[in-house]
Amino acid sequence: MSKTNPARGMRDFLPADVRKREYVIGIIKEVYESYGFEPLETPAVENLEILMGKYGEEGNQLIFKILKRGEKLTESLESGILGREQEQGDGPNIPDSKLSDLALRYDLTVPLARVVANNKNDLPKFFKRYQIQPVWRADRPARGRFREFYQCDVDCIGSTSLAVESELIHAVAVTLLRLGFDQYSVRLNDRQLLNAMLERCGVNEENRTSLLVLLDKIDKITIEDFLNSIKQLGLGSAASTFAQFVVDLRSRQIELAEIAVASGKKRIDSVWAMKINTTVLDQVAGFVSGTEGGMQAVAELRKLVALTADLGIGSLVMIDPTLARGLSYYTGTIMEVSVGKGIGSIGGGGRYDGLIGMFGKEQIPACGFSLGLERILVVMEERGMFPPEIAESRPADVMVTVWSEETLADSLKLAKELRQNGLRVTLYPEPDKFGKQMKYADQIKVPWVCVLGESEIAAGTVTLKNMTTGEQQTADITETVNKIKGHL
Amino acid sequence: MSKTNPARGMRDFLPADVRKREYVIGIIKEVYESYGFEPLETPAVENLEILMGKYGEEGNQLIFKILKRGEKLTESLESGILGREQEQGDGPNIPDSKLSDLALRYDLTVPLARVVANNKNDLPKFFKRYQIQPVWRADRPARGRFREFYQCDVDCIGSTSLAVESELIHAVAVTLLRLGFDQYSVRLNDRQLLNAMLERCGVNEENRTSLLVLLDKIDKITIEDFLNSIKQLGLGSAASTFAQFVVDLRSRQIELAEIAVASGKKRIDSVWAMKINTTVLDQVAGFVSGTEGGMQAVAELRKLVALTADLGIGSLVMIDPTLARGLSYYTGTIMEVSVGKGIGSIGGGGRYDGLIGMFGKEQIPACGFSLGLERILVVMEERGMFPPEIAESRPADVMVTVWSEETLADSLKLAKELRQNGLRVTLYPEPDKFGKQMKYADQIKVPWVCVLGESEIAAGTVTLKNMTTGEQQTADITETVNKIKGHL
């Protein structure tokens, strides 16, 4: 590993990468803005206690912690060492929180909750914000998993209405459409429904979290492995009942989808989607009948299916009572979006009505969605979905040559005038052999070169070379500008 | 201090702040792109050894360091404690570099040098890049000094030609003009000239750095304090000779400027600027004659004055042989830009032909300029320089009301249709009393509200309310859209 590589799990983005990232971010922003969501930015660094305990035990470990500075660090080290000597234990007794007071942002939801609690009087009653910033996790790097990555979050704070979920789903659907995805689906579930199912199966409250963590991985393993893993947890027959119920639900759902395809449809249309979703909801409703949370969740999911169908995106929405989501702070609707089989989810979200209350006195409802920029970029790259001007990543419309030290001022002035005419112009930055200048123009892929030699300067003209065809013409600046603009 | 505040010296940017920041960043990017500079992004986190030793001793202290994780941390703590016990010294003997392996980006220049050394074969011969990202410094927070702040860097790698300096200065001038600054100046000097002046005064090489550090602060203190501080350094008569020479130069420069103003000019024009710059350069040329570096620096500064004058920005450029700049890696031209008296510099830069060689085998010349986003924003805010649409920060063009739970689908659909017509639309996110909905519309400052009650739904119409005049009209969607668009 060269010492000039970026740090482990981190990446440098060269110009062609940045242009692709900015293209995607630009579309996401434009769509979110069109729904009245407003931009928020929070610092990369948060006080450590803001982040600790919000992401589960695994999350605590993956938070990048910043070393205390100066005297504070010295004090901590001294007290830590004393502590150890008193205990006579093995190894140093200095927890991270003694050495660290700050940490890197781990997601965009916890900072949002902090901001809302901190600015309650300055923010409108409903705060609709989007936030597109990097987050950092000290995870083991792997293919497609980085230690610095961007999240594109959109959240609405202050309302419990399903209008929020409907608009979030619609905004994500429009975003994906605008990016050029033609096949994507949003899976929906509700944490209350999961809880009711677990209750009905007789799973104790203390065992539910580990079952949901396992359920979150069901798409990545076989049914056999899933059922075996549940058995290995040793949570008794209740857990196995739950697992079997989940597996039955999934196979019934796949069966319905297959009938739809067998009936001659290439993909599931809105009529079939409604049929499948209704069937699934009827089945779970029967299972959880009598549980208050479960029945309410089913009713809300029915309503969400209807509202999204009214918005014309019914065929994208799929109720999936086995969808679990990893984060612990969700309280209601949970959602996940995928853009094809075998790619995994490119984003997800849900309702978290309890998180903001952890920072302030007041409990404020909230619901949001997060798109993962890196996954979207990987899929778009694989499928060649970038428009040509982004894929080509041209640094400028035209390059101006420099003939000699004496004519440098003329080249600088020509570049300035071309810019004043709205062109993006790069100047070859020193006098050099003509061949070298043309080679460089080729290398950076500028479509045009303005050659400014002594004869052109004397005549007040420019020789314009088309780098694709090799054609040349000598003309004044106005004609040169028009020619270039005519081809952009 | 509330526990929901951002960390010390860090800031949350609410929507109105973000819009202003993005407006400024957008203009900077657009101008830099028009010069053929390309975007680069590097990770927030760098390996600690990349940053250490690049910013002087003070810089080393101000770098935010990230705590090692897991076993590596345990190992370091154990070896550190053992080390201490062996030495029997006071306090723990664990340097930062034992506890930390990573650090937060401190500027954008060192990461650029690393990227250039790391991607030599993939980058063009001349790499022209801009980079607009935050940096972090564990400085004591003060008015206008933050621990997280944005730098807007633009650099050209690979050429020693003054074409680079000329274009950088021109690009910065155009940027400031586009942002609406009507009075700004770029001060120029050369590190070689400073060295020659120090040599001529007989200052030993080991004393030069501390003198330059003091010189960098000359604008913030009185002449008396400056001369006294130099004396207190105890560097002997050579240092005082240098100090007196610098003070004489400055007073001569101020005198010339005063003559220009006395002659009836409101500000210095290009003729007077040329006169002043030539006089100053003649004077220092006499002083450093015989030193190779000094004479070369004077010749280059003369040429740069001529090239910028040819570009039509001669009146902005001011040779200042007392300009020092803080960073140690500069080797040639140094530059600093200010937008008025008493504001201090809003950016600066220079040539650093030795930095990239610290990371690779090859010495590659480089020159760049960095604008400080925070300073620019403060001045623009004070002077009211933001265009109205940015200053107002409207979250949407129009708000759609929600009459009842039953009509929610109709409101969702109306919002969708308005968006399809190119409007930015926010939906009031739940059924609520009409008065509350209007109050909210007022609070978030949307200019229009579409009221969708039962009668409108029945008639297939919308009631549009102008929030400024209070006027209302009921019409179909097309007419409603046209009315709103006519007023945007």
CSV table of N, CA, C and O in Angstrom, one decimal, chain A residues 347-406:
chain,number,residue,atom,x,y,z
A,347,GLY,N,-31.8,2.3,-0.8
A,347,GLY,CA,-32.3,3.3,0.1
A,347,GLY,C,-33.4,2.8,1.0
A,347,GLY,O,-34.0,1.7,0.7
A,348,GLY,N,-33.7,3.5,2.0
A,348,GLY,CA,-34.8,3.1,2.9
A,348,GLY,C,-35.1,4.1,3.9
A,348,GLY,O,-34.4,5.1,4.0
A,349,GLY,N,-36.1,3.8,4.7
A,349,GLY,CA,-36.4,4.8,5.8
A,349,GLY,C,-37.5,4.4,6.6
A,349,GLY,O,-37.9,3.2,6.6
A,350,GLY,N,-38.1,5.3,7.2
A,350,GLY,CA,-39.3,5.0,8.1
A,350,GLY,C,-39.7,6.1,9.0
A,350,GLY,O,-39.1,7.2,9.0
A,351,ARG,N,-40.6,5.7,9.9
A,351,ARG,CA,-41.1,6.7,10.9
A,351,ARG,C,-40.4,6.4,12.2
A,351,ARG,O,-40.2,5.3,12.6
A,352,TYR,N,-40.0,7.5,12.8
A,352,TYR,CA,-39.2,7.4,14.1
A,352,TYR,C,-39.8,8.5,15.0
A,352,TYR,O,-39.2,9.6,15.2
A,353,ASP,N,-40.9,8.2,15.6
A,353,ASP,CA,-41.6,9.2,16.4
A,353,ASP,C,-41.0,9.4,17.8
A,353,ASP,O,-41.4,10.3,18.6
A,354,GLY,N,-40.0,8.6,18.2
A,354,GLY,CA,-39.4,8.7,19.5
A,354,GLY,C,-38.0,9.4,19.6
A,354,GLY,O,-37.6,9.7,20.7
A,355,LEU,N,-37.4,9.5,18.4
A,355,LEU,CA,-35.9,9.9,18.5
A,355,LEU,C,-35.7,11.4,18.9
A,355,LEU,O,-34.8,11.6,19.7
A,356,ILE,N,-36.5,12.3,18.4
A,356,ILE,CA,-36.3,13.7,18.8
A,356,ILE,C,-36.5,13.9,20.2
A,356,ILE,O,-35.8,14.7,20.9
A,357,GLY,N,-37.4,13.2,20.8
A,357,GLY,CA,-37.7,13.3,22.3
A,357,GLY,C,-36.5,12.9,23.1
A,357,GLY,O,-36.4,13.3,24.3
A,358,MET,N,-35.5,12.2,22.5
A,358,MET,CA,-34.3,11.8,23.3
A,358,MET,C,-33.4,13.0,23.5
A,358,MET,O,-32.5,13.0,24.3
A,359,PHE,N,-33.6,14.1,22.7
A,359,PHE,CA,-32.8,15.3,22.8
A,359,PHE,C,-33.5,16.5,23.4
A,359,PHE,O,-32.8,17.4,23.9
A,360,GLY,N,-34.8,16.5,23.4
A,360,GLY,CA,-35.5,17.6,23.9
A,360,GLY,C,-36.6,17.1,24.9
A,360,GLY,O,-36.7,15.9,25.1
A,361,LYS,N,-37.3,18.1,25.4
A,361,LYS,CA,-38.4,17.7,26.4
A,361,LYS,C,-39.6,17.1,25.6
A,361,LYS,O,-40.4,16.4,26.2
A,362,GLU,N,-39.7,17.6,24.4
A,362,GLU,CA,-41.0,17.3,23.7
A,362,GLU,C,-40.8,16.2,22.7
A,362,GLU,O,-39.8,16.0,22.0
A,363,GLN,N,-41.8,15.3,22.7
A,363,GLN,CA,-41.9,14.2,21.7
A,363,GLN,C,-42.4,14.8,20.4
A,363,GLN,O,-43.5,15.3,20.3
A,364,ILE,N,-41.6,14.7,19.3
A,364,ILE,CA,-42.1,15.2,18.0
A,364,ILE,C,-42.0,14.1,17.0
A,364,ILE,O,-41.0,13.5,16.8
A,365,PRO,N,-43.1,13.9,16.3
A,365,PRO,CA,-43.1,12.8,15.3
A,365,PRO,C,-42.3,13.1,14.1
A,365,PRO,O,-42.1,14.3,13.7
A,366,ALA,N,-41.8,12.1,13.4
A,366,ALA,CA,-40.9,12.3,12.3
A,366,ALA,C,-40.9,11.1,11.4
A,366,ALA,O,-41.1,10.0,11.8
A,367,CYS,N,-40.6,11.3,10.1
A,367,CYS,CA,-40.5,10.2,9.1
A,367,CYS,C,-39.6,10.6,8.0
A,367,CYS,O,-39.6,11.8,7.6
A,368,GLY,N,-38.8,9.7,7.6
A,368,GLY,CA,-37.8,10.1,6.6
A,368,GLY,C,-37.3,9.0,5.7
A,368,GLY,O,-37.7,7.8,5.9
A,369,PHE,N,-36.6,9.3,4.7
A,369,PHE,CA,-36.1,8.4,3.7
A,369,PHE,C,-34.7,8.7,3.4
A,369,PHE,O,-34.3,9.9,3.3
A,370,SER,N,-33.8,7.7,3.2
A,370,SER,CA,-32.4,8.0,2.9
A,370,SER,C,-32.0,7.2,1.7
A,370,SER,O,-32.2,6.0,1.6
A,371,LEU,N,-31.5,7.9,0.6
A,371,LEU,CA,-30.9,7.2,-0.5
A,371,LEU,C,-29.4,7.1,-0.4
A,371,LEU,O,-28.8,8.0,0.0
A,372,GLY,N,-28.9,5.9,-0.7
A,372,GLY,CA,-27.4,5.7,-0.7
A,372,GLY,C,-26.8,6.1,-2.0
A,372,GLY,O,-27.0,5.4,-3.0
A,373,LEU,N,-26.0,7.2,-2.0
A,373,LEU,CA,-25.4,7.7,-3.2
A,373,LEU,C,-24.5,6.7,-3.9
A,373,LEU,O,-24.6,6.5,-5.1
A,374,GLU,N,-23.7,6.0,-3.1
A,374,GLU,CA,-22.7,5.1,-3.7
A,374,GLU,C,-23.3,3.9,-4.4
A,374,GLU,O,-22.9,3.6,-5.6
A,375,ARG,N,-24.4,3.3,-3.9
A,375,ARG,CA,-25.1,2.2,-4.6
A,375,ARG,C,-25.7,2.7,-5.9
A,375,ARG,O,-25.6,2.0,-6.9
A,376,ILE,N,-26.3,3.9,-5.8
A,376,ILE,CA,-27.0,4.4,-7.0
A,376,ILE,C,-25.9,4.6,-8.1
A,376,ILE,O,-26.1,4.2,-9.3
A,377,LEU,N,-24.7,5.1,-7.7
A,377,LEU,CA,-23.7,5.4,-8.7
A,377,LEU,C,-23.1,4.1,-9.3
A,377,LEU,O,-22.9,4.0,-10.5
A,378,VAL,N,-23.0,3.1,-8.5
A,378,VAL,CA,-22.5,1.8,-9.0
A,378,VAL,C,-23.4,1.2,-10.0
A,378,VAL,O,-23.0,0.8,-11.1
A,379,VAL,N,-24.7,1.2,-9.7
A,379,VAL,CA,-25.7,0.7,-10.7
A,379,VAL,C,-25.8,1.5,-11.9
A,379,VAL,O,-25.8,1.0,-13.1
A,380,MET,N,-25.8,2.8,-11.8
A,380,MET,CA,-25.8,3.7,-13.0
A,380,MET,C,-24.6,3.5,-13.9
A,380,MET,O,-24.7,3.6,-15.1
A,381,GLU,N,-23.4,3.3,-13.2
A,381,GLU,CA,-22.2,3.1,-14.0
A,381,GLU,C,-22.3,1.8,-14.8
A,381,GLU,O,-22.0,1.7,-16.0
A,382,GLU,N,-22.7,0.7,-14.1
A,382,GLU,CA,-22.8,-0.6,-14.7
A,382,GLU,C,-23.8,-0.6,-15.9
A,382,GLU,O,-23.6,-1.3,-16.9
A,383,ARG,N,-24.9,0.2,-15.7
A,383,ARG,CA,-25.9,0.2,-16.8
A,383,ARG,C,-25.7,1.3,-17.8
A,383,ARG,O,-26.5,1.5,-18.7
A,384,GLY,N,-24.6,2.1,-17.7
A,384,GLY,CA,-24.3,3.1,-18.6
A,384,GLY,C,-25.4,4.2,-18.6
A,384,GLY,O,-25.9,4.6,-19.7
A,385,MET,N,-25.9,4.6,-17.5
A,385,MET,CA,-27.0,5.5,-17.4
A,385,MET,C,-26.7,7.0,-17.4
A,385,MET,O,-27.6,7.8,-17.3
A,386,PHE,N,-25.4,7.4,-17.4
A,386,PHE,CA,-25.1,8.8,-17.4
A,386,PHE,C,-25.2,9.4,-18.8
A,386,PHE,O,-24.9,8.8,-19.8
A,387,PRO,N,-25.8,10.6,-18.9
A,387,PRO,CA,-25.9,11.3,-20.2
A,387,PRO,C,-24.5,11.6,-20.7
A,387,PRO,O,-23.5,11.7,-20.0
A,388,PRO,N,-24.3,11.6,-22.1
A,388,PRO,CA,-23.0,11.7,-22.7
A,388,PRO,C,-22.1,12.8,-22.1
A,388,PRO,O,-20.9,12.6,-21.9
A,389,GLU,N,-22.7,14.0,-21.9
A,389,GLU,CA,-21.9,15.2,-21.5
A,389,GLU,C,-21.3,14.9,-20.1
A,389,GLU,O,-20.2,15.4,-19.8
A,390,ILE,N,-22.0,14.1,-19.3
A,390,ILE,CA,-21.4,13.8,-17.9
A,390,ILE,C,-20.4,12.6,-18.1
A,390,ILE,O,-19.3,12.7,-17.5
A,391,ALA,N,-20.8,11.6,-18.9
A,391,ALA,CA,-19.9,10.5,-19.0
A,391,ALA,C,-18.5,10.9,-19.6
A,391,ALA,O,-17.5,10.4,-19.3
A,392,GLU,N,-18.6,11.9,-20.6
A,392,GLU,CA,-17.3,12.3,-21.2
A,392,GLU,C,-16.5,13.2,-20.3
A,392,GLU,O,-15.2,13.2,-20.5
A,393,SER,N,-17.1,13.9,-19.5
A,393,SER,CA,-16.3,14.8,-18.5
A,393,SER,C,-15.3,15.7,-19.2
A,393,SER,O,-14.1,15.6,-18.9
A,394,ARG,N,-15.8,16.5,-20.1
A,394,ARG,CA,-14.8,17.5,-20.7
A,394,ARG,C,-14.5,18.6,-19.8
A,394,ARG,O,-15.4,19.3,-19.3
A,395,PRO,N,-13.2,18.9,-19.7
A,395,PRO,CA,-12.8,20.0,-18.8
A,395,PRO,C,-13.1,21.4,-19.4
A,395,PRO,O,-13.2,22.3,-18.6
A,396,ALA,N,-13.3,21.5,-20.7
A,396,ALA,CA,-13.5,22.8,-21.3
A,396,ALA,C,-14.1,22.6,-22.7
A,396,ALA,O,-14.0,21.5,-23.3
A,397,ASP,N,-14.7,23.7,-23.3
A,397,ASP,CA,-15.2,23.6,-24.6
A,397,ASP,C,-14.0,23.8,-25.6
A,397,ASP,O,-14.0,23.2,-26.7
A,398,VAL,N,-13.0,24.6,-25.2
A,398,VAL,CA,-12.0,24.9,-26.1
A,398,VAL,C,-10.6,25.2,-25.4
A,398,VAL,O,-10.7,25.6,-24.2
A,399,MET,N,-9.5,24.8,-26.0
A,399,MET,CA,-8.2,25.1,-25.5
A,399,MET,C,-7.5,26.2,-26.3
A,399,MET,O,-7.6,26.2,-27.6
A,400,VAL,N,-6.8,27.1,-25.7
A,400,VAL,CA,-6.1,28.2,-26.4
A,400,VAL,C,-4.6,27.8,-26.3
A,400,VAL,O,-4.1,27.5,-25.2
A,401,THR,N,-3.9,27.8,-27.4
A,401,THR,CA,-2.5,27.5,-27.4
A,401,THR,C,-1.6,28.8,-27.1
A,401,THR,O,-2.1,29.9,-27.2
A,402,VAL,N,-0.4,28.5,-26.6
A,402,VAL,CA,0.6,29.6,-26.4
A,402,VAL,C,1.8,29.4,-27.3
A,402,VAL,O,2.5,28.4,-27.2
A,403,TRP,N,2.0,30.4,-28.2
A,403,TRP,CA,3.1,30.2,-29.2
A,403,TRP,C,4.4,30.5,-28.6
A,403,TRP,O,5.4,29.7,-28.7
A,404,SER,N,4.6,31.6,-27.8
A,404,SER,CA,5.9,31.9,-27.3
A,404,SER,C,5.7,32.8,-26.0
A,404,SER,O,4.6,33.2,-25.7
A,405,GLU,N,6.8,32.9,-25.3
A,405,GLU,CA,6.8,33.8,-24.2
A,405,GLU,C,6.3,35.2,-24.5
A,405,GLU,O,5.5,35.8,-23.8
A,406,GLU,N,6.6,35.7,-25.7
A,406,GLU,CA,6.3,37.0,-26.2
A,406,GLU,C,4.8,37.1,-26.5
A,406,GLU,O,4.2,38.2,-26.4
